Coordinates of N, CA and C in Angstrom, one line a residue:
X1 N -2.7 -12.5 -55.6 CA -3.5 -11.5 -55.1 C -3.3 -11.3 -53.6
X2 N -3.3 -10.3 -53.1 CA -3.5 -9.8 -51.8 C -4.6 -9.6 -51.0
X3 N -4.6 -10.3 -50.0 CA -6.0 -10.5 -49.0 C -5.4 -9.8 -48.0
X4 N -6.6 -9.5 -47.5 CA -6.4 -8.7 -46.3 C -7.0 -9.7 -44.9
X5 N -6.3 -10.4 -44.6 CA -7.1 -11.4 -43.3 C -7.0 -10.9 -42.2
X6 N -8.0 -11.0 -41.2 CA -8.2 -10.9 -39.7 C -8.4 -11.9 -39.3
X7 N -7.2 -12.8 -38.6 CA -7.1 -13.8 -37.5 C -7.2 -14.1 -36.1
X8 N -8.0 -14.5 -35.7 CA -8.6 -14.9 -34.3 C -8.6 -16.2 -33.6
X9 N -8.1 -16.3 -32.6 CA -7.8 -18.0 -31.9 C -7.9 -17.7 -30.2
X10 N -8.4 -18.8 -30.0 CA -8.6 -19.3 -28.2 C -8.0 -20.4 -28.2
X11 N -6.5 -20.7 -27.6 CA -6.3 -21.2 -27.0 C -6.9 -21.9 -25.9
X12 N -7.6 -23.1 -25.6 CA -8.0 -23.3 -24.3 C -7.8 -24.8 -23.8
X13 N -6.5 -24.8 -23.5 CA -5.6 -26.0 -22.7 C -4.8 -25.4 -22.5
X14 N -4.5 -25.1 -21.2 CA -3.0 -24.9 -20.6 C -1.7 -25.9 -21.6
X15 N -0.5 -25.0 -21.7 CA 0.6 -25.9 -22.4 C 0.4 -25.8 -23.5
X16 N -0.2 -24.9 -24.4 CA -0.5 -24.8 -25.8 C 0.9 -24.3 -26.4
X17 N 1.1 -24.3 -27.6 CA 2.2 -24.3 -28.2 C 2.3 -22.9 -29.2
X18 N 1.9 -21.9 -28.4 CA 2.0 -20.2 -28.6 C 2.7 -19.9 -30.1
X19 N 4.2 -20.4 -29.3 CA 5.2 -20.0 -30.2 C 5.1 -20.2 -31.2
X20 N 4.3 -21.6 -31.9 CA 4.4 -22.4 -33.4 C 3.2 -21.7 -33.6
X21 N 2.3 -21.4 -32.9 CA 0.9 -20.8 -34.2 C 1.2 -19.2 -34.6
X22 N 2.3 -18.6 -32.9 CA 2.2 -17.3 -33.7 C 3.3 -17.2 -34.7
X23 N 4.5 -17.6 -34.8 CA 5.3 -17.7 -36.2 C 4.8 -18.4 -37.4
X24 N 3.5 -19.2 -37.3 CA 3.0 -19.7 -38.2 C 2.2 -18.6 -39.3
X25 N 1.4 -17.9 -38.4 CA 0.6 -16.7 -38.7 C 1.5 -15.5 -39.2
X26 N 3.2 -15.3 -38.6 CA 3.8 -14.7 -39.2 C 4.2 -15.0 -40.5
X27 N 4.0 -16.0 -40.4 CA 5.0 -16.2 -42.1 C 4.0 -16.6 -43.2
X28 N 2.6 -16.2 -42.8 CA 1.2 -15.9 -44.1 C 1.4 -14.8 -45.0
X29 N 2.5 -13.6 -44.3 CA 2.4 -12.6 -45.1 C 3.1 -11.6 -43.9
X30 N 2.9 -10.2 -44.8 CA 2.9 -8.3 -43.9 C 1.7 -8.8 -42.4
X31 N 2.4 -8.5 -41.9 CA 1.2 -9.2 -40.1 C 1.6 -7.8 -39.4
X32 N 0.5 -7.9 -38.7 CA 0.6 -6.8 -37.1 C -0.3 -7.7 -36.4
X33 N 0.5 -7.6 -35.1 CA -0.5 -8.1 -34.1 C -1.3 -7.1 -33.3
X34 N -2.8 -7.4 -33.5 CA -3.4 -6.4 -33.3 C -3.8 -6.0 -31.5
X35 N -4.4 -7.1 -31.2 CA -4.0 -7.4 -30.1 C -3.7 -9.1 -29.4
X36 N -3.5 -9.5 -28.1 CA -3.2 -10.8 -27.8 C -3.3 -12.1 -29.2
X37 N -4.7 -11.8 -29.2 CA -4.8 -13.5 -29.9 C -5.8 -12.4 -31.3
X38 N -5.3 -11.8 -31.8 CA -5.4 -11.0 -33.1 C -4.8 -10.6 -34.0
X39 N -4.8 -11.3 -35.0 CA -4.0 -10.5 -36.4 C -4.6 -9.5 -37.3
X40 N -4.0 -9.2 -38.1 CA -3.9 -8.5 -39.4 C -2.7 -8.8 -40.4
X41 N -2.8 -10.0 -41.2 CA -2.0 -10.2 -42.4 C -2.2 -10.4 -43.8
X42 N -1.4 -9.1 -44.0 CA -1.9 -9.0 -45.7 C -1.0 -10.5 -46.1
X43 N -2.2 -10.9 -47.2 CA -1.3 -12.4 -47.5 C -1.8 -12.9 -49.0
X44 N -1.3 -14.1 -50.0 CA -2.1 -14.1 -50.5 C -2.7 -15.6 -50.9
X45 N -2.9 -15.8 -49.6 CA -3.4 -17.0 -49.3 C -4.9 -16.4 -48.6
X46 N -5.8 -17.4 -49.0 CA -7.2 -17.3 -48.8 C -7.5 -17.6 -47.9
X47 N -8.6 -17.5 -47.0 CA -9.2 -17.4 -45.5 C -9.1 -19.1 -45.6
X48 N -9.4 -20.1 -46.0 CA -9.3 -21.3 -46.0 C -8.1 -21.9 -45.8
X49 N -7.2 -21.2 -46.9 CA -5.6 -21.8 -46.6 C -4.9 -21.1 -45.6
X50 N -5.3 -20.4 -45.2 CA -4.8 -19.5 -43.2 C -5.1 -20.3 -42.6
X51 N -6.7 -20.9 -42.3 CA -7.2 -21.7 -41.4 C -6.4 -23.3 -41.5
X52 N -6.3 -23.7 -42.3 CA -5.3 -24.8 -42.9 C -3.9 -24.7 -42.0
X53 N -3.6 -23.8 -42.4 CA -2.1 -23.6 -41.8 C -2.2 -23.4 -40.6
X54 N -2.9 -22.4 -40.0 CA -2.3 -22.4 -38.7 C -3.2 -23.2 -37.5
X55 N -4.5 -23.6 -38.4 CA -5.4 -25.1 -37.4 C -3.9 -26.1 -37.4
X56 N -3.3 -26.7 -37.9 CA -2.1 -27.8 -38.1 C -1.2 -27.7 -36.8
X57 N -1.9 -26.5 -36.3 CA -0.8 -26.3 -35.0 C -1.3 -26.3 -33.6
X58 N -2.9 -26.4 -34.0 CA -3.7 -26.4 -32.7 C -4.7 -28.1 -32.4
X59 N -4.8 -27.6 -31.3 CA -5.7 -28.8 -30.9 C -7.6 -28.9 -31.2
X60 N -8.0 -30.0 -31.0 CA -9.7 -30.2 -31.7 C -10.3 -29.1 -30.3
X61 N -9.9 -28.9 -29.4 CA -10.4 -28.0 -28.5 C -10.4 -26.7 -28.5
X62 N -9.5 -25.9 -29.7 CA -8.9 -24.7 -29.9 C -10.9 -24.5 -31.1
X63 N -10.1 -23.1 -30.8 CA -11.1 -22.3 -32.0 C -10.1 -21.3 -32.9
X64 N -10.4 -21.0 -34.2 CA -9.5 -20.0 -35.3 C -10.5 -19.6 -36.1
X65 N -10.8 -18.5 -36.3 CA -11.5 -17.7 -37.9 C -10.6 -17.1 -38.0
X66 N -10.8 -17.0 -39.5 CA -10.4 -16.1 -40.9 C -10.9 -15.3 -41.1
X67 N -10.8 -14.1 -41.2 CA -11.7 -13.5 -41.9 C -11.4 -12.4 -42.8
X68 N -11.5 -13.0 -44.6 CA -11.0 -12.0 -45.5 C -11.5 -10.9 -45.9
X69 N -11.5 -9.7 -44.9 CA -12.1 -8.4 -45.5 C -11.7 -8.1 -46.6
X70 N -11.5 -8.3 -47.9 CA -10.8 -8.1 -49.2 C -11.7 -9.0 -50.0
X71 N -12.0 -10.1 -49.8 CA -13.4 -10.9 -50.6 C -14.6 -11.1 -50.3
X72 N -14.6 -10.7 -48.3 CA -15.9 -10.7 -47.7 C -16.4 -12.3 -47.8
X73 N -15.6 -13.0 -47.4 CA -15.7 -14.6 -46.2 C -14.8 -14.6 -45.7
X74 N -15.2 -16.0 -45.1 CA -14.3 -16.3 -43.1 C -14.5 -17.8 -43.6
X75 N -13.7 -18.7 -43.1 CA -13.3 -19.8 -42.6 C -12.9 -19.8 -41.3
X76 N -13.3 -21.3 -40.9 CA -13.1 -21.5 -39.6 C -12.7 -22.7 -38.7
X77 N -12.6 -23.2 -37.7 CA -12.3 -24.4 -37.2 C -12.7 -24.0 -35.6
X78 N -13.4 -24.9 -35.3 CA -13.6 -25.1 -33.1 C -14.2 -24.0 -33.3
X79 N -15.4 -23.2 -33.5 CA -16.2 -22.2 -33.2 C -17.4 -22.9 -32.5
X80 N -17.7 -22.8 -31.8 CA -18.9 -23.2 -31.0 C -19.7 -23.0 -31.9
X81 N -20.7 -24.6 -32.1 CA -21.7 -24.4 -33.2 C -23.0 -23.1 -33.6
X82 N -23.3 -23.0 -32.0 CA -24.5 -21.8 -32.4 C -23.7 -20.4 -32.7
X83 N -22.7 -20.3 -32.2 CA -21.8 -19.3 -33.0 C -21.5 -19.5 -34.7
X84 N -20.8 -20.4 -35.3 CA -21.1 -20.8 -36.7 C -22.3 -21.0 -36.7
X85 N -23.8 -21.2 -36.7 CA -24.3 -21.2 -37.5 C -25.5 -19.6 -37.7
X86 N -24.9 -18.6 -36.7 CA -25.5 -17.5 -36.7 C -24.3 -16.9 -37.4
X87 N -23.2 -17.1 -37.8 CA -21.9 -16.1 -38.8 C -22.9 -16.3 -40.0
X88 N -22.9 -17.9 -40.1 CA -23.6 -18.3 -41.4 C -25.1 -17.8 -41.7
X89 N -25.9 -17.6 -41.0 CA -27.3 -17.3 -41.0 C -27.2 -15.8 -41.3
X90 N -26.3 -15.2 -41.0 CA -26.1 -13.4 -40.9 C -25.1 -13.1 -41.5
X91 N -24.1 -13.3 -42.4 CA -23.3 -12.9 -43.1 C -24.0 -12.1 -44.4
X92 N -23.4 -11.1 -44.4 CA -23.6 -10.5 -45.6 C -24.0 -10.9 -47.0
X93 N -22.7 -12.0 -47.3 CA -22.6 -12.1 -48.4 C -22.8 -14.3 -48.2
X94 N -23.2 -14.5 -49.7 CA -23.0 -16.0 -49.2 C -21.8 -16.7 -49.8
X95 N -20.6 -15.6 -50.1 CA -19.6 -16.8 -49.9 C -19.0 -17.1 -48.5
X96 N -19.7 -16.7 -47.6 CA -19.3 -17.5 -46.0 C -18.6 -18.9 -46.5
X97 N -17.4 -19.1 -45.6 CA -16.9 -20.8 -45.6 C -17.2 -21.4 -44.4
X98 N -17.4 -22.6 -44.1 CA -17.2 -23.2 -42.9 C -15.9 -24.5 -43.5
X99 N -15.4 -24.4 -42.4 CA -14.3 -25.7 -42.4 C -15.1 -26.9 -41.5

């Protein structure tokens, strides 16, 4: 099946390894980059297994959501807690993920 993900990341350490998370996020699927640190890839890997793959390339300092407009959840990694826990308290629907 085809998901439609929206990918989001902060880099925040100097020296980060660009190159490997953005070819990582390339090869999830059909990608545009939407802007800097933004995707759009049709893929058919789920908001969990994106976060999977392209967290493997970042550091416990970094932050990454998912977010599958096509099943309506997000997965995530390094989001500042009171940020995850207002996605979670305010999401629409309750298949929200947290990683």
């Amino acid at each position: 099946m085809n998901n439609n993900l929206f990918i989001s990341y902060d880099l925040n350490r100097p020296g980060q390894d660009y190159p490997s998370i953005i070819e990582t996020i390339k090869s999830l699927g059909n990608w545009a980059k939407v802007q800097k640190s933004f995707w759009y890839v049709k893929s058919n890997l789920t908001a969990m297994q994106a976060v999977e793959r392209v967290w493997a390339h970042m550091d416990a300092n970094d932050s990454l959501i998912v977010v599958d407009a096509t099943n309506n959840n997000s997965a995530w990694q390094g989001l500042n807690p009171v940020v995850a826990q207002h996605i979670k308290e305010h999401w629409a629907s309750t298949s929200s993920l947290r990683v």
